[in-house]
Coordinates of C-alpha atoms in Angstrom, one line a residue:
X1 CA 41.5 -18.2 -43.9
X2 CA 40.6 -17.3 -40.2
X3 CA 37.4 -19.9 -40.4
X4 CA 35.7 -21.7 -42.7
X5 CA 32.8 -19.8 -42.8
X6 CA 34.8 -17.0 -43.8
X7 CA 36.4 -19.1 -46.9
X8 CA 32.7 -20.1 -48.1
X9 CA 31.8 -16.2 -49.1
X10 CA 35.5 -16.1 -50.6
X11 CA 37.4 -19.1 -51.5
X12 CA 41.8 -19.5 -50.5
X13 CA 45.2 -20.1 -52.1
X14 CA 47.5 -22.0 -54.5
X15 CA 51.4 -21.1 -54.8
X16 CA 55.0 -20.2 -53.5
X17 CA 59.4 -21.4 -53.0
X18 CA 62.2 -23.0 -51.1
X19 CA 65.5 -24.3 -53.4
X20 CA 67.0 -27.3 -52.6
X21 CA 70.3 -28.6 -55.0
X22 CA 69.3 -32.1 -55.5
X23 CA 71.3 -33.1 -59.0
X24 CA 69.7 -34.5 -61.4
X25 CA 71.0 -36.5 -64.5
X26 CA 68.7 -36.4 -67.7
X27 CA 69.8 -36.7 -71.6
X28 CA 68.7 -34.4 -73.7
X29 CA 65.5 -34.0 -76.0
X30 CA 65.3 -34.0 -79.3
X31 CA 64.1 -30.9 -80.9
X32 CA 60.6 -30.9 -82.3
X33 CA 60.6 -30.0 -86.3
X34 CA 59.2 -26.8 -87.5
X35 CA 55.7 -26.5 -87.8
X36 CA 53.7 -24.7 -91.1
X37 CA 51.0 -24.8 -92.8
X38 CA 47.2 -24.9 -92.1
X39 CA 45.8 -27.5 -89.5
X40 CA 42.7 -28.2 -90.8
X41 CA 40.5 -30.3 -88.2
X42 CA 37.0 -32.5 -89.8
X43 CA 34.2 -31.3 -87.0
X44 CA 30.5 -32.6 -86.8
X45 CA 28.8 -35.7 -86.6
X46 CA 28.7 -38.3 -89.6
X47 CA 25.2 -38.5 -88.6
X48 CA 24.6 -35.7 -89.6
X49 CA 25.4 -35.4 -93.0
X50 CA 28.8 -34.1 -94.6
X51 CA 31.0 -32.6 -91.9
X52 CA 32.0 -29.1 -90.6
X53 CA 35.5 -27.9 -91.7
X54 CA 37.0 -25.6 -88.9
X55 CA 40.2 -24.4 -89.3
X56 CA 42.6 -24.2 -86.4
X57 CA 45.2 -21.9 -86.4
X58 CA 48.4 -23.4 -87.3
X59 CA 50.5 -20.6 -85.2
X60 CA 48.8 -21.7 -82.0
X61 CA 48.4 -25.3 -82.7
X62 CA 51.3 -27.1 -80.9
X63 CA 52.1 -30.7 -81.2
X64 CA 55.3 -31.2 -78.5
X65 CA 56.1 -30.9 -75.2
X66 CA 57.0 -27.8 -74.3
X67 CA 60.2 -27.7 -72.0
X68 CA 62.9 -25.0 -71.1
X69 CA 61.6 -23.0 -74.0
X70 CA 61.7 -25.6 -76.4
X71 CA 59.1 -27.8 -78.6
X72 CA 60.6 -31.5 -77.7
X73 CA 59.4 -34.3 -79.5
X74 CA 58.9 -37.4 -77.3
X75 CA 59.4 -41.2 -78.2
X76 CA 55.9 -41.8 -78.9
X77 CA 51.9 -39.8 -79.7
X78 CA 48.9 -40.1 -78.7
X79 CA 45.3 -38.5 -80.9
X80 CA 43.5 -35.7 -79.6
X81 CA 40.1 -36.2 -80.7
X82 CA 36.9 -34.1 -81.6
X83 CA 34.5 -35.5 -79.2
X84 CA 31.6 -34.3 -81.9
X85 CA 32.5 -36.5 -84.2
X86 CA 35.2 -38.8 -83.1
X87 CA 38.0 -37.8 -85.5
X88 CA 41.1 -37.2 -84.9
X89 CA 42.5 -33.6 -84.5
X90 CA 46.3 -34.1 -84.4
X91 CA 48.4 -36.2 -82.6
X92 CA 50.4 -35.2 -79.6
X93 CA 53.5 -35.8 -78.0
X94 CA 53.4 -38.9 -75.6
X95 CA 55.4 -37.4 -72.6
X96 CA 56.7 -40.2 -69.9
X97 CA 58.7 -40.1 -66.8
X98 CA 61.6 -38.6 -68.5
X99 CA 60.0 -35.9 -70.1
X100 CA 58.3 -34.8 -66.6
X101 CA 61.8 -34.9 -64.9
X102 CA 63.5 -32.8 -67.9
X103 CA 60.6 -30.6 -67.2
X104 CA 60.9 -30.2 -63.4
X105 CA 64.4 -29.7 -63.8
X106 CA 64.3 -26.8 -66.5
X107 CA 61.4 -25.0 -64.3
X108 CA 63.9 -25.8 -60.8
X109 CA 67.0 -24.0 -62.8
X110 CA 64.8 -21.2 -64.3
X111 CA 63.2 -20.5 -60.5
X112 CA 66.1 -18.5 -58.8
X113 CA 66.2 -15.9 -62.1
X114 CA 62.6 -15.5 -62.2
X115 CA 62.1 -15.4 -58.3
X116 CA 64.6 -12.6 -58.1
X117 CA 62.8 -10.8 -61.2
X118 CA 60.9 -8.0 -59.6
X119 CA 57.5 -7.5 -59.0
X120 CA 56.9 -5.1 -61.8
X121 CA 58.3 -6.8 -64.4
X122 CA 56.3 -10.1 -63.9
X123 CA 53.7 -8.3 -63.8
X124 CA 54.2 -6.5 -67.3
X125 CA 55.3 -10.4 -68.6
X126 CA 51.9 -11.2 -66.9
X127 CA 49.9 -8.4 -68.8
X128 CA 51.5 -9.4 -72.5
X129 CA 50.9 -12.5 -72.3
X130 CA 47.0 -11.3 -71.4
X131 CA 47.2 -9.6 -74.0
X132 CA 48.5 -11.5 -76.4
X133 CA 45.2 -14.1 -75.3
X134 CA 42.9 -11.3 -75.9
X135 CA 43.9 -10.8 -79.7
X136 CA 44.5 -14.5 -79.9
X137 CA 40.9 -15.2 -78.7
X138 CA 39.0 -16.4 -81.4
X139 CA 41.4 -18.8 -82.2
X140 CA 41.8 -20.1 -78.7
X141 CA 38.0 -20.5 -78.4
X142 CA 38.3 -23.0 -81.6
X143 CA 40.8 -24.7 -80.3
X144 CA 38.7 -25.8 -77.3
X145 CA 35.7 -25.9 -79.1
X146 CA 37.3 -28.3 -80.8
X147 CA 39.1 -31.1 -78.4
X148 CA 36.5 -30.4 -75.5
X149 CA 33.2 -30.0 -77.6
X150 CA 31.5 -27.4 -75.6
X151 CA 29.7 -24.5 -78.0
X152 CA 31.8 -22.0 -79.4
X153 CA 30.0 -19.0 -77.6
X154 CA 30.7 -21.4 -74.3
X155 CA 34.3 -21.2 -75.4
X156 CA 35.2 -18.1 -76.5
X157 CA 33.3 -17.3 -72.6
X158 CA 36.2 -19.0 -71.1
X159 CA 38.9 -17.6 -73.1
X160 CA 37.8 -14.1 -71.2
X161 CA 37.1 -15.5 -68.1
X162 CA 41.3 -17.7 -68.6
X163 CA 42.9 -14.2 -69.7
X164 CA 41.2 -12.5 -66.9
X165 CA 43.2 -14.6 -64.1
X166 CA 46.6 -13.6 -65.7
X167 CA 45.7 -9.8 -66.0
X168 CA 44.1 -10.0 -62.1
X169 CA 47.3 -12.0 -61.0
X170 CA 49.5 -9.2 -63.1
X171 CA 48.2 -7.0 -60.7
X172 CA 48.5 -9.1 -57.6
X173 CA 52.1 -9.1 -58.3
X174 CA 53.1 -5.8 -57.0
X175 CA 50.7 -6.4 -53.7
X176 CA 52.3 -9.4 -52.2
X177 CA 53.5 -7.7 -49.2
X178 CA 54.5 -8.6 -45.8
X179 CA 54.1 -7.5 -42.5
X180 CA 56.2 -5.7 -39.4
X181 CA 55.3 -7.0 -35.8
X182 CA 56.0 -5.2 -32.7
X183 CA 58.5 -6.8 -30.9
X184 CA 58.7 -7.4 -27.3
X185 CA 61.9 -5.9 -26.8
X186 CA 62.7 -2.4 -27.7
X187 CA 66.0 -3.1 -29.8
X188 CA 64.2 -5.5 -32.5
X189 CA 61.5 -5.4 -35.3
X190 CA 60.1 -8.4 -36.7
X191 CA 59.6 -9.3 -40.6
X192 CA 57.3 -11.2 -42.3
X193 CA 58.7 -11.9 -45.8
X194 CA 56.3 -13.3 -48.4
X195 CA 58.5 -15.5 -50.8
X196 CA 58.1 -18.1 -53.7
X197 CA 57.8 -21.6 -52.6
X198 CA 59.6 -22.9 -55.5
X199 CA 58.5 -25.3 -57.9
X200 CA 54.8 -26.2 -58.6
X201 CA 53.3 -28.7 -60.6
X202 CA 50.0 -28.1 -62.2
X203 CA 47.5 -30.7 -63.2
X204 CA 44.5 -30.0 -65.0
X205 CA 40.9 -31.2 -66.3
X206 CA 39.4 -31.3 -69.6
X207 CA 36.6 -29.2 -68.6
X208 CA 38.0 -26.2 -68.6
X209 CA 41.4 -26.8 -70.4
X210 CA 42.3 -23.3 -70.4
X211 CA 40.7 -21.5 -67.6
X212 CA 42.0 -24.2 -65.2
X213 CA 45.7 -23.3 -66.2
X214 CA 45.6 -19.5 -65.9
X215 CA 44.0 -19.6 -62.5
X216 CA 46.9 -21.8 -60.8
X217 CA 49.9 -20.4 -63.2
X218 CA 49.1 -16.7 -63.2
X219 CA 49.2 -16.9 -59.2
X220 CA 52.1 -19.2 -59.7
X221 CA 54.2 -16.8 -61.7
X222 CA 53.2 -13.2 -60.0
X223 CA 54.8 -14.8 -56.5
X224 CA 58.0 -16.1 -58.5
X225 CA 57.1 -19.5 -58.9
X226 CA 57.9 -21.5 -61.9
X227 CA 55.8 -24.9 -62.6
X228 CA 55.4 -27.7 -65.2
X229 CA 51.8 -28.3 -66.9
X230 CA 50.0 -31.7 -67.2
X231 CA 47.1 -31.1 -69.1
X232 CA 44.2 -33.7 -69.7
X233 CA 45.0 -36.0 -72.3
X234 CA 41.6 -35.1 -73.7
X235 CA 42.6 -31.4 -74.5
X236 CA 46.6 -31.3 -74.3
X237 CA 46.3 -28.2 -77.4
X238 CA 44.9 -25.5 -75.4
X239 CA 48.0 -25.8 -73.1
X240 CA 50.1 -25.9 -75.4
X241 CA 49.0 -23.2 -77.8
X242 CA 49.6 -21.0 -74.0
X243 CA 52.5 -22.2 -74.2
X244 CA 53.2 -20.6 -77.5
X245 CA 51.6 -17.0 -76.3
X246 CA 53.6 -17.2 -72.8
X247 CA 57.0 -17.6 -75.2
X248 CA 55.7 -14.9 -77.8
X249 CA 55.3 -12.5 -74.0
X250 CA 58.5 -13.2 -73.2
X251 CA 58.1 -15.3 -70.3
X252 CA 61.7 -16.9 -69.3
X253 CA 62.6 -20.5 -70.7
X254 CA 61.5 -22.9 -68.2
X255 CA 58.8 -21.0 -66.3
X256 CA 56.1 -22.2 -68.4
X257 CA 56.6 -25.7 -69.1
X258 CA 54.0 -28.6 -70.5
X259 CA 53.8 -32.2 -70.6
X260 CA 51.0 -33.7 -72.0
X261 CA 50.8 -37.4 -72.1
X262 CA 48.2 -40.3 -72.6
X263 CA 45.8 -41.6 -70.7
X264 CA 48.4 -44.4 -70.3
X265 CA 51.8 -42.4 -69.3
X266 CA 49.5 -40.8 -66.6
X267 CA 50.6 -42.3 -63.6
X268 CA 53.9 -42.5 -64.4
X269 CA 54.2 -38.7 -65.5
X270 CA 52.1 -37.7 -62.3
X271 CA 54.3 -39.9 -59.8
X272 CA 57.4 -37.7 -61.3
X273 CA 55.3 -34.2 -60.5
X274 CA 54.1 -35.3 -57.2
X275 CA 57.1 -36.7 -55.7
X276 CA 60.0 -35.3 -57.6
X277 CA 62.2 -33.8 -54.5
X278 CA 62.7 -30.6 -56.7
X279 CA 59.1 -29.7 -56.8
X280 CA 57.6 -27.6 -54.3
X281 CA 53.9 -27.8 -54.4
X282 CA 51.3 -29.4 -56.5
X283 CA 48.3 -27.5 -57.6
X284 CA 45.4 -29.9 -58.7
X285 CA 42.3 -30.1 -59.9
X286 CA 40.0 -33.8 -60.6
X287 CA 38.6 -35.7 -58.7
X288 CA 38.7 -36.8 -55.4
X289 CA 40.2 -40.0 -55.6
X290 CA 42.5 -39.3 -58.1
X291 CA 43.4 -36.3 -55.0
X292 CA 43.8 -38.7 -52.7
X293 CA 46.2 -40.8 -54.6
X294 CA 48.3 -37.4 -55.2
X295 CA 48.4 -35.9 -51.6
X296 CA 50.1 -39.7 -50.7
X297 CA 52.6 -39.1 -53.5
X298 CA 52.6 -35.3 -52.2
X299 CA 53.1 -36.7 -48.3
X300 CA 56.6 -38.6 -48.6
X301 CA 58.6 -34.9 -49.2
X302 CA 56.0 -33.1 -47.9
X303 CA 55.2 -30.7 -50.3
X304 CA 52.6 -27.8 -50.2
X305 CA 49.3 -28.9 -52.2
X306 CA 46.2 -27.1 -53.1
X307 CA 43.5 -29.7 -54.0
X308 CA 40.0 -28.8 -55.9
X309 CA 38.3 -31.9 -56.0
X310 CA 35.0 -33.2 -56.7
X311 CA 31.4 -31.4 -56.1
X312 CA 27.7 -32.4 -55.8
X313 CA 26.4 -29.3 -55.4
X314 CA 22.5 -28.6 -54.0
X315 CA 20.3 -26.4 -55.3
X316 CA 17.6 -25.6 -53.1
X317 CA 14.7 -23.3 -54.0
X318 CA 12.4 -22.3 -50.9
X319 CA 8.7 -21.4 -51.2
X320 CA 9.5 -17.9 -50.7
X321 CA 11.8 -18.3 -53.8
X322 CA 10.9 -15.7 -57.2
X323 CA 10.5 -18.8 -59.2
X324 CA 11.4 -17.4 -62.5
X325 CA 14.5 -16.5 -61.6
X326 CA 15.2 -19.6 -60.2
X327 CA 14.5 -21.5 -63.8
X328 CA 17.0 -19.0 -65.1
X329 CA 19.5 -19.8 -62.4
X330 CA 18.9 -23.5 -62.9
X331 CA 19.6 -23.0 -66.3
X332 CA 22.8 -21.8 -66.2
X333 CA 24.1 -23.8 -63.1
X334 CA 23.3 -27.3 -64.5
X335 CA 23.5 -26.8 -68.1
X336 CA 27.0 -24.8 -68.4
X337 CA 29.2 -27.5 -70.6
X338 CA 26.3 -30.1 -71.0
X339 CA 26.9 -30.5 -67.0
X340 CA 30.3 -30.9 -67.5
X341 CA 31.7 -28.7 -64.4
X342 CA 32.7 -29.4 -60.9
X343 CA 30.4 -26.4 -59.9
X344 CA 27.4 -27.5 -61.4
X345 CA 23.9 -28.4 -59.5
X346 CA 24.0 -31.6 -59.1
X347 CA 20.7 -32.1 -56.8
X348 CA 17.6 -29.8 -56.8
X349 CA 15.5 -29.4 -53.6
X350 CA 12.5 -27.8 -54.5
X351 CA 10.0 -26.9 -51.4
X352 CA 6.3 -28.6 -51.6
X353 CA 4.4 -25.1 -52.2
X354 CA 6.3 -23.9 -55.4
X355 CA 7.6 -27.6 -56.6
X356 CA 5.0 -28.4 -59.3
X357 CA 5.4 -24.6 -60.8
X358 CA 9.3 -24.7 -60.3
X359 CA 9.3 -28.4 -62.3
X360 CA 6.6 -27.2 -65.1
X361 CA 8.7 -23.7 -65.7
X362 CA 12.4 -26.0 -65.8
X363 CA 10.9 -28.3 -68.0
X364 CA 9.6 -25.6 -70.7
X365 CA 12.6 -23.7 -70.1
X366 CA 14.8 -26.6 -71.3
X367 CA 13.2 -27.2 -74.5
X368 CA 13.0 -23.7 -75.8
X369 CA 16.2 -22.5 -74.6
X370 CA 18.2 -25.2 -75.2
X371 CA 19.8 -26.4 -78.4
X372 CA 22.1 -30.0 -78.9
X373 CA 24.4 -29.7 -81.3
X374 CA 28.0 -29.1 -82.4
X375 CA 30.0 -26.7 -80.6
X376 CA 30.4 -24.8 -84.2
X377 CA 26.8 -24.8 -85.2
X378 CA 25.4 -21.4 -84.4
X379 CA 22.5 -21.7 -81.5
X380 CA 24.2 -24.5 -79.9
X381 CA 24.1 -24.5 -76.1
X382 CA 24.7 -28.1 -75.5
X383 CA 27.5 -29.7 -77.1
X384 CA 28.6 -33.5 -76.8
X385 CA 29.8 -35.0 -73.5
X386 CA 33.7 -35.7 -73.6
X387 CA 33.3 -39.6 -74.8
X388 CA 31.1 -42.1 -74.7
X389 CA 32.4 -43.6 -70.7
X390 CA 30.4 -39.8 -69.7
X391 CA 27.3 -40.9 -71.3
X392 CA 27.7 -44.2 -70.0
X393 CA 27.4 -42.7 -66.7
X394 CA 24.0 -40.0 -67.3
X395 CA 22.2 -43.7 -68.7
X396 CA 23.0 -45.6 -65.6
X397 CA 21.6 -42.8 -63.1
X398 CA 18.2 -42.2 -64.9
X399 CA 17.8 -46.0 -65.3
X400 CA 18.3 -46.3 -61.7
X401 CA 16.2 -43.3 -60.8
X402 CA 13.3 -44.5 -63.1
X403 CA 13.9 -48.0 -61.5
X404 CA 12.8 -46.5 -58.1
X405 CA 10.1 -44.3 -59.2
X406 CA 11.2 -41.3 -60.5
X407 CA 9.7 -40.1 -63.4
X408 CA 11.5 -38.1 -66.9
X409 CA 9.7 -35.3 -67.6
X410 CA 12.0 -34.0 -70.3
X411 CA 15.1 -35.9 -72.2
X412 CA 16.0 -39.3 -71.0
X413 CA 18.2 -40.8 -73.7
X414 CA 20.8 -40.4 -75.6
X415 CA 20.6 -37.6 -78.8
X416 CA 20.2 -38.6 -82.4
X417 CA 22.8 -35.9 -83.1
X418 CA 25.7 -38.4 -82.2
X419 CA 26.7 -41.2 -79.9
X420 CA 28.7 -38.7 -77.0
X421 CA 25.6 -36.4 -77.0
X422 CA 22.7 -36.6 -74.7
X423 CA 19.8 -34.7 -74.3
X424 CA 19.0 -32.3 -71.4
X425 CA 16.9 -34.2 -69.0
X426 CA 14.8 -33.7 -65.9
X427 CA 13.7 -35.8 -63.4
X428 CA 11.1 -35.3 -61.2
X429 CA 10.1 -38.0 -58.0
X430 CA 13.2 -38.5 -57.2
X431 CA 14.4 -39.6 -53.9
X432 CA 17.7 -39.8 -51.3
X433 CA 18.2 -43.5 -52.1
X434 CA 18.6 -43.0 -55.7
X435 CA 22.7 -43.2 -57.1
X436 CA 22.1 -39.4 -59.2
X437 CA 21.7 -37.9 -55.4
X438 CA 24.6 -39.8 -54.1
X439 CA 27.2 -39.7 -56.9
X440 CA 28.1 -36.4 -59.0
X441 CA 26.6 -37.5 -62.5
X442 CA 28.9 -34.7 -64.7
X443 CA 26.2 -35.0 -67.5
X444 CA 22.8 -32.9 -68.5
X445 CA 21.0 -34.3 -65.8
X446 CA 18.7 -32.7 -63.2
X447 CA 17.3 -34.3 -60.4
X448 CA 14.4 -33.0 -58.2
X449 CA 13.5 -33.5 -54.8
X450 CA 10.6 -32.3 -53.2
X451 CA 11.1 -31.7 -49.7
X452 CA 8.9 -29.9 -46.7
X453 CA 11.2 -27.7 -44.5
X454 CA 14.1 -25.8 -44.5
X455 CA 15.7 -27.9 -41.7
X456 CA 14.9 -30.9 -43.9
X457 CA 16.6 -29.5 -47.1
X458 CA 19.7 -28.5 -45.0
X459 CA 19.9 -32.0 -43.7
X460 CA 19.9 -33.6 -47.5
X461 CA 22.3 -30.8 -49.0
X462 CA 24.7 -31.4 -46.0
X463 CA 24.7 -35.1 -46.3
X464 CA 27.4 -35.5 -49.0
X465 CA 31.4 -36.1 -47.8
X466 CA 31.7 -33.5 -50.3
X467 CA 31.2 -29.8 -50.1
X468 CA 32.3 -27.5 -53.1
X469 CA 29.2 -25.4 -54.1
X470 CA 25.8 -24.4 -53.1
X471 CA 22.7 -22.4 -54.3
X472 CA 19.7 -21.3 -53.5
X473 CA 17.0 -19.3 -54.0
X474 CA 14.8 -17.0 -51.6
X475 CA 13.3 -13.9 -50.5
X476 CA 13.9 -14.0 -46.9
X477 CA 16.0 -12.2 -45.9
X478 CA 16.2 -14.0 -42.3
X479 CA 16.3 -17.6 -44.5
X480 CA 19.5 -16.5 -46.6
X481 CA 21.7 -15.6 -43.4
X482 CA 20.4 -19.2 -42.0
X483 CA 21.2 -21.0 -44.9
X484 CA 23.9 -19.3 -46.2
X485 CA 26.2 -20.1 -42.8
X486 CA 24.6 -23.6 -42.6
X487 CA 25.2 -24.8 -46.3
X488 CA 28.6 -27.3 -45.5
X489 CA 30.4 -25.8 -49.2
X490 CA 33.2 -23.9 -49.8
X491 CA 30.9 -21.5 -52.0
X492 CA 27.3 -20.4 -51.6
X493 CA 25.3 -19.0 -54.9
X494 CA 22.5 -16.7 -52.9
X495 CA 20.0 -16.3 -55.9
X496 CA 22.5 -16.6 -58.5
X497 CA 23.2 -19.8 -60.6
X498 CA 27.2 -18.6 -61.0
X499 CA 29.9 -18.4 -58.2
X500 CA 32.8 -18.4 -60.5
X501 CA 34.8 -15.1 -60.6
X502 CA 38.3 -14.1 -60.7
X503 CA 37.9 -11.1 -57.1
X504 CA 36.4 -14.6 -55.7
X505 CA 38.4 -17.1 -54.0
X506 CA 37.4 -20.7 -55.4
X507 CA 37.9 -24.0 -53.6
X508 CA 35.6 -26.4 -51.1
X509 CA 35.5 -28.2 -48.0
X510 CA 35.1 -31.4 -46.5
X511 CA 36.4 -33.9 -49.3
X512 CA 36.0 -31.7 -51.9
X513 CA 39.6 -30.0 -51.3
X514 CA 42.6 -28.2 -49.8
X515 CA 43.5 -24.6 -50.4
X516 CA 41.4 -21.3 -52.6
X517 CA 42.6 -20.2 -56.0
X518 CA 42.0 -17.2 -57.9
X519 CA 41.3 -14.2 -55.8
X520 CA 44.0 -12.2 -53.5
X521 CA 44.2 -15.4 -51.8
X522 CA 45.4 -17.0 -54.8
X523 CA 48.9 -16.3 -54.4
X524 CA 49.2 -16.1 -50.1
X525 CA 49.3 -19.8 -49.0

């Protein structure tokens, strides 16, 4: 990006390769056994009476690692778990070290076929396998409906918004161009090739277990690339049941490949995909210290990165604000997946003249529009937190807000419904000492701070060491330039509550991250 005022409008890149013939030595993996049959997962809350049966579709649901175009079996499994109710879905294969190096191997040998593939064809692989989402989408949604927890509506929402990055990179494909410079001597030209990198390794959140892989592999794979997956171990399914759509497309054996591992193989599957000489660039998104750790793996071969890291994003709302709409926006910015999104408002800044109306509206906003419940209970817009560590966290920020003075106008605890939900709370008299304006809470909580001028609110949003999103609301149209270039985020919501979009390049500054994805800039670094 020429500056990073210009990258805050848009948002910058993730993938591209160089081969190098390091040789590898790895035994080979056993062959996972046919699956059949109905998976039938035990949803809802025991609270709550006899459970809801949903029925996951055994063609998508995968179990194994998927490697080289094969389902691998690994040495041990780990449970995928409904965070509704706490049962377990299936278990999953428990990839280590050895898995990830078979992995980055198979991608590193597939890589000079497919980079020499042209344009138009990965493009059409691109479009069947967005396709192939589309008709698949109802069973997708369940899937993550049903090892993330978020509604169903939420879900099926992010299955459109995942297939959307592999149609929009389908078409980026054929654009990738270069460039001719004059030269300064009359018998040359100069080229400017635009080429694969290589090998990229792609590590994901729970949050958005599906939307977070399209928007780093479809760039990957429309500029030749091949990569290895390492989903969550909260939600390893949805990337696995891609991986069964990409091979149903047609995608080559070892472009797409996936390693999901515990909680406990973690480390030792990351420190393979971060520092593996055959791998080319890493493309994650977490949190920032789990960031840090990887761009030191990342700095011994120096390898390309592209880093979306944590948020704490303001929302401010100035007097000249149409309040209404900014209870709408609020809404849907800190609500989205119970609060469960890097995006999501994390402190409101409400100016003195419209605060009280702004706080009354919010409040009866929440409790009419929003419903706790399991994801597959229709009128659910909040489902359950991911475990019980994440509301953990949302109980130890209101008790230290409430400790200082602030005061819960709605919510506050924990939901009958079951011990991972908790219900949508607001805070009001909350101040700049208090650890929910300091520390990104990733739960249903809202925050509000009163403040008296517009250089005063600037001074409070810019104050984090973090700087992925912004919003704010107002009418003037002098204020929104002012603010706009003065908010210190990657992304600035002007009246609108949602800065997601596949035409917009996503990614922060400050400590927040390296690089853009999605976007035409997806596919340029």
């Amino acid at each position: 990006m020429a500056s990073r005022l210009a990258s805050r409008a848009l948002r910058a890149p993730p993938t591209r390769p160089c081969f190098r013939r390091p040789q590898l030595l790895l035994q080979p993996l056993p062959l996972l056994p046919p699956q059949a049959g109905v998976f039938r997962a035990w949803l809802g809350s025991a609270a709550h009476g006899a459970p809801t049966a949903a029925l996951l579709p055994s063609s998508l649901v995968r179990t194994g690692g998927f490697v080289g175009g094969r389902w691998l079996e690994a040495a041990g499994s780990f449970p995928v778990r409904d965070p509704a109710s706490g049962t377990e879905l299936s278990r999953v294969a428990d990839c280590g070290a050895a898995e990830a190096q078979a992995a980055v191997r198979a991608a590193y040998e597939a890589g000079a076929a497919w980079s020499g593939v042209s344009a138009k064809e990965r493009a059409a692989l691109l479009h069947k396998w967005y396709d192939l989402m589309i008709k698949n989408k109802d069973d997708l949604a369940r899937i993550i409906t049903a090892e993330n927890g978020k509604p169903l509506k939420e879900a099926q929402g992010e299955i459109l918004y995942s297939a959307s990055f592999l149609e929009w990179f389908a078409e980026e494909a054929r654009r990738i161009y270069g460039d001719i410079i004059p030269s300064s001597s009359k018998d040359r030209r100069v080229l400017v090739l635009k080429q694969p990198v290589g090998v990229a390794s792609i590590i994901t959140p729970w949050n958005f277990p599906s939307a977070m892989i399209t928007r780093k592999v479809g760039a990957a794979l429309a500029a030749g690339c091949t990569v290895v997956v390492k989903p969550a171990e909260d939600t390893p399914l949805s990337a696995l049941a891609l991986a069964e759509l990409a091979n149903q497309a047609g995608i080559p054996a070892g472009v797409y490949n996936v390693v999901p591992c515990s909680r406990q193989q973690a480390a030792a599957v990351g420190e393979v995909l971060c520092t593996d000489p055959l791998v080319a660039k890493i493309s994650f998104t977490g949190s920032t210290a789990t960031g840090k750790m990887l761009l030191r793996h990342a700095a011994g071969t120096v390898k390309r990165v592209s880093m979306e890291l944590g948020g704490h994003a303001p929302f401010i709302v100035f007097d000249s604000a149409d309040v209404d709409r900014a209870v709408k926006g609020a809404l849907m910015s800190k609500y989205r997946n119970s609060g469960q999104t890097c995006v999501c408002t994390n402190r409101f800044l409400v100016q003195k003249g419209i605060h009280d109306e702004f706080v009354e509206k919010f409040a009866q906003a929440i409790k009419s529009e929003l419903r706790v419940g399991s994801g597959f209970e229709e009128g659910t817009t909040q489902g359950p937190l991911i475990n019980e560590k994440a509301v953990e966290k949302v109980e130890r920020h209101i008790h230290d807000a409430v400790s200082q003075g602030a005061s819960v106008v709605v919510g506050g605890k924990r939901h009958s419904y079951g011990k991972n939900f908790f219900e949508p709370t607001l805070l009001s008299n909350v101040s700049t000492r208090m650890l929910c304006t300091q520390e990104e809470t990733f739960g249903p909580l809202a925050p509000v701070i009163k403040f008296d001028t517009e250089e005063e609110a600037l001074a409070i949003a810019n104050s984090a060491s973090v700087g992925l999103a912004g919003y704010f609301y107002s009418r003037d149209p002098a204020q929104i330039w002012r603010v706009t270039e003065q908010l210190e985020v990657g992304m600035v919501g002007v009246n609108e509550g949602i800065v997601s979009s596949v035409e917009c390049p996503f990614g922060g500054i400050k400590q927040s991250g390296i690089g853009r994805e999605g976007s035409k800039y997806g596919v340029l670094r």
